[in-house]
C-alpha cells in the first residue's frame, strides 16, 4: 500500500476550528473534519488576525468603480491596507503549502462568490468576486490546490482536490532532497494517474527526466509541468483507456466470464451507470492475484488515503466539459 506524505493545507479558521466569525459562530464541514487526521492544517482568520475581535461589526467588500476596499459600515472604518499587508505577510511566511480551503462568500476569505457593494451604506451590489485574502491567494499561489469548503461537498471536486494535495506534498518532500532517483520514482509511481490527466504532458515530464541537466533545474522544470497537469480536470475517457490497457495484460490469464463481467462494468461506467470503483476493484484483484507489484503501487488506484473515500461516493464518468474550475 502507498505511503503518503501529509499535505500542508491552509484553512479558514472558522471552518470547524474556532468560533471566530463576526457573530461568534463556527461553520461545520464534514469534509474538513474528515481530513484532520490526514492533513497538516494551518488555520487562518484574517479578520481576527488583524485585530477586529470576536464578535465584531461585519465588514464588506466595496467597489466604487476605482478601488476595491474592505470597510466596516457600522463604524465607517477602512481595513483595506491592514488586510492587504496581512495577506502578503502570511503568504510570504508560509511558502510551502500544498493547498487552501477557504470560507466561501466571505469579504476576506471568499474566492469568487463574495458580494461586492457599490458603496459603504448601499444595498445594491455590482456582481461578485474574491475576498481580499482569497484574492491574494489566487494571485500569488495560483498553481496550488484552492477550494472553498462548499465546493468540497461535491465528490468530483473533492477527489480532484485530494489527488492534487497528496501529489504536491509527495513532490515537495522529494524536491527537498534534490535527489534525482526520488524524482524518477515519483514519476514512475504516478505514471497511470498522470496519463489519465493528460498523456501529452506526461510525455513532456518523461522528456524532462531524460535531460542531462543540473538536478535542481530538472526539479523546477518538472514542477512546472506537474502544476500544468493538475490545472485541468481529470479525464474520464482516459481512465477508461488506461483500465482497458491494463485489462489487455490480463485477458489471457482469466476466464471468459471474468472478461465479460469486467467489460460490462467498464461499459456501465462509461454510460454513467456505475461507479469507477467497480472496474477498478476488479483490476486491482487481478494485480494482487497475479502479483504485479509494480502496477499495484500505482497512485492511479489509491491517489490519497482510503480513509478519505466515502462509501456513498459514486464515482461516475463525467466529461471534462462538465468541470468549472
Ligand atoms: S471567513 Fe475568514 S475572516 Fe471570516 S471568520 Fe472565517 S476565517 Fe475569519
Tab-separated table of N, CA and C and ligand atoms in Angstrom, residues 11-15 20-22 25 27 44-48 56 83 103-104 106-110, ligand 1:
chain	number	residue	atom	x	y	z
A	11	UNK	N	-6.358	26.608	6.038
A	11	UNK	CA	-7.819	26.531	6.104
A	11	UNK	C	-8.366	27.723	6.890
A	12	UNK	N	-9.493	28.234	6.443
A	12	UNK	CA	-10.147	29.312	7.205
A	12	UNK	C	-10.501	28.773	8.591
A	13	UNK	N	-10.086	29.518	9.615
A	13	UNK	CA	-10.193	29.014	10.989
A	13	UNK	C	-11.644	28.778	11.442
A	14	UNK	N	-12.573	29.530	10.854
A	14	UNK	CA	-13.973	29.373	11.288
A	14	UNK	C	-14.591	28.081	10.769
A	15	UNK	N	-13.864	27.352	9.881
A	15	UNK	CA	-14.415	26.088	9.370
A	15	UNK	C	-14.051	24.963	10.344
A	20	UNK	N	-14.769	32.075	15.372
A	20	UNK	CA	-14.160	33.383	15.091
A	20	UNK	C	-14.932	34.184	14.050
A	21	UNK	N	-16.163	33.754	13.688
A	21	UNK	CA	-16.933	34.546	12.737
A	21	UNK	C	-17.360	35.856	13.395
A	22	UNK	N	-17.801	36.818	12.610
A	22	UNK	CA	-18.159	38.137	13.148
A	22	UNK	C	-19.199	38.009	14.264
A	25	UNK	N	-19.910	32.708	15.657
A	25	UNK	CA	-20.297	31.338	15.261
A	25	UNK	C	-19.168	30.610	14.554
A	27	UNK	N	-18.410	27.394	11.502
A	27	UNK	CA	-19.006	26.707	10.347
A	27	UNK	C	-18.640	25.230	10.443
A	44	UNK	N	-6.162	30.022	9.467
A	44	UNK	CA	-6.002	31.460	9.280
A	44	UNK	C	-7.365	32.127	9.458
A	45	UNK	N	-7.384	33.237	10.185
A	45	UNK	CA	-8.602	34.059	10.235
A	45	UNK	C	-8.145	35.499	10.039
A	46	UNK	N	-8.090	35.930	8.789
A	46	UNK	CA	-7.548	37.266	8.514
A	46	UNK	C	-8.215	38.375	9.327
A	47	UNK	N	-9.540	38.282	9.533
A	47	UNK	CA	-10.223	39.367	10.250
A	47	UNK	C	-9.830	39.403	11.725
A	48	UNK	N	-9.786	38.232	12.393
A	48	UNK	CA	-9.344	38.251	13.803
A	48	UNK	C	-7.864	38.603	13.871
A	56	UNK	N	-17.680	41.002	16.214
A	56	UNK	CA	-17.286	42.286	15.621
A	56	UNK	C	-18.380	42.764	14.677
A	83	UNK	N	-5.584	44.568	5.658
A	83	UNK	CA	-5.851	43.227	5.123
A	83	UNK	C	-4.865	42.868	4.002
A	103	UNK	N	-13.247	29.852	3.324
A	103	UNK	CA	-14.687	30.028	3.536
A	103	UNK	C	-15.296	30.821	2.380
A	104	UNK	N	-16.312	30.203	1.770
A	104	UNK	CA	-16.945	30.854	0.621
A	104	UNK	C	-17.688	32.134	1.042
A	106	UNK	N	-17.002	35.016	1.888
A	106	UNK	CA	-16.511	35.973	2.893
A	106	UNK	C	-15.778	37.135	2.218
A	107	UNK	N	-15.957	38.368	2.731
A	107	UNK	CA	-15.228	39.504	2.137
A	107	UNK	C	-13.719	39.382	2.325
A	108	UNK	N	-13.293	38.482	3.216
A	108	UNK	CA	-11.856	38.271	3.410
A	108	UNK	C	-11.409	36.979	2.733
A	109	UNK	N	-12.044	35.858	3.092
A	109	UNK	CA	-11.577	34.545	2.616
A	109	UNK	C	-12.181	34.093	1.298
A	110	UNK	N	-13.304	34.637	0.878
A	110	UNK	CA	-14.014	34.140	-0.317
A	110	UNK	C	-13.138	34.101	-1.563
B	1	LIG	S1	-14.304	33.668	6.773
B	1	LIG	FE1	-12.160	34.043	7.151
B	1	LIG	S2	-12.074	36.032	8.124
B	1	LIG	FE2	-14.189	35.324	8.250
B	1	LIG	S3	-14.320	34.311	10.220
B	1	LIG	FE3	-13.827	32.746	8.724
B	1	LIG	S4	-11.628	32.626	8.793
B	1	LIG	FE4	-12.172	34.541	9.766
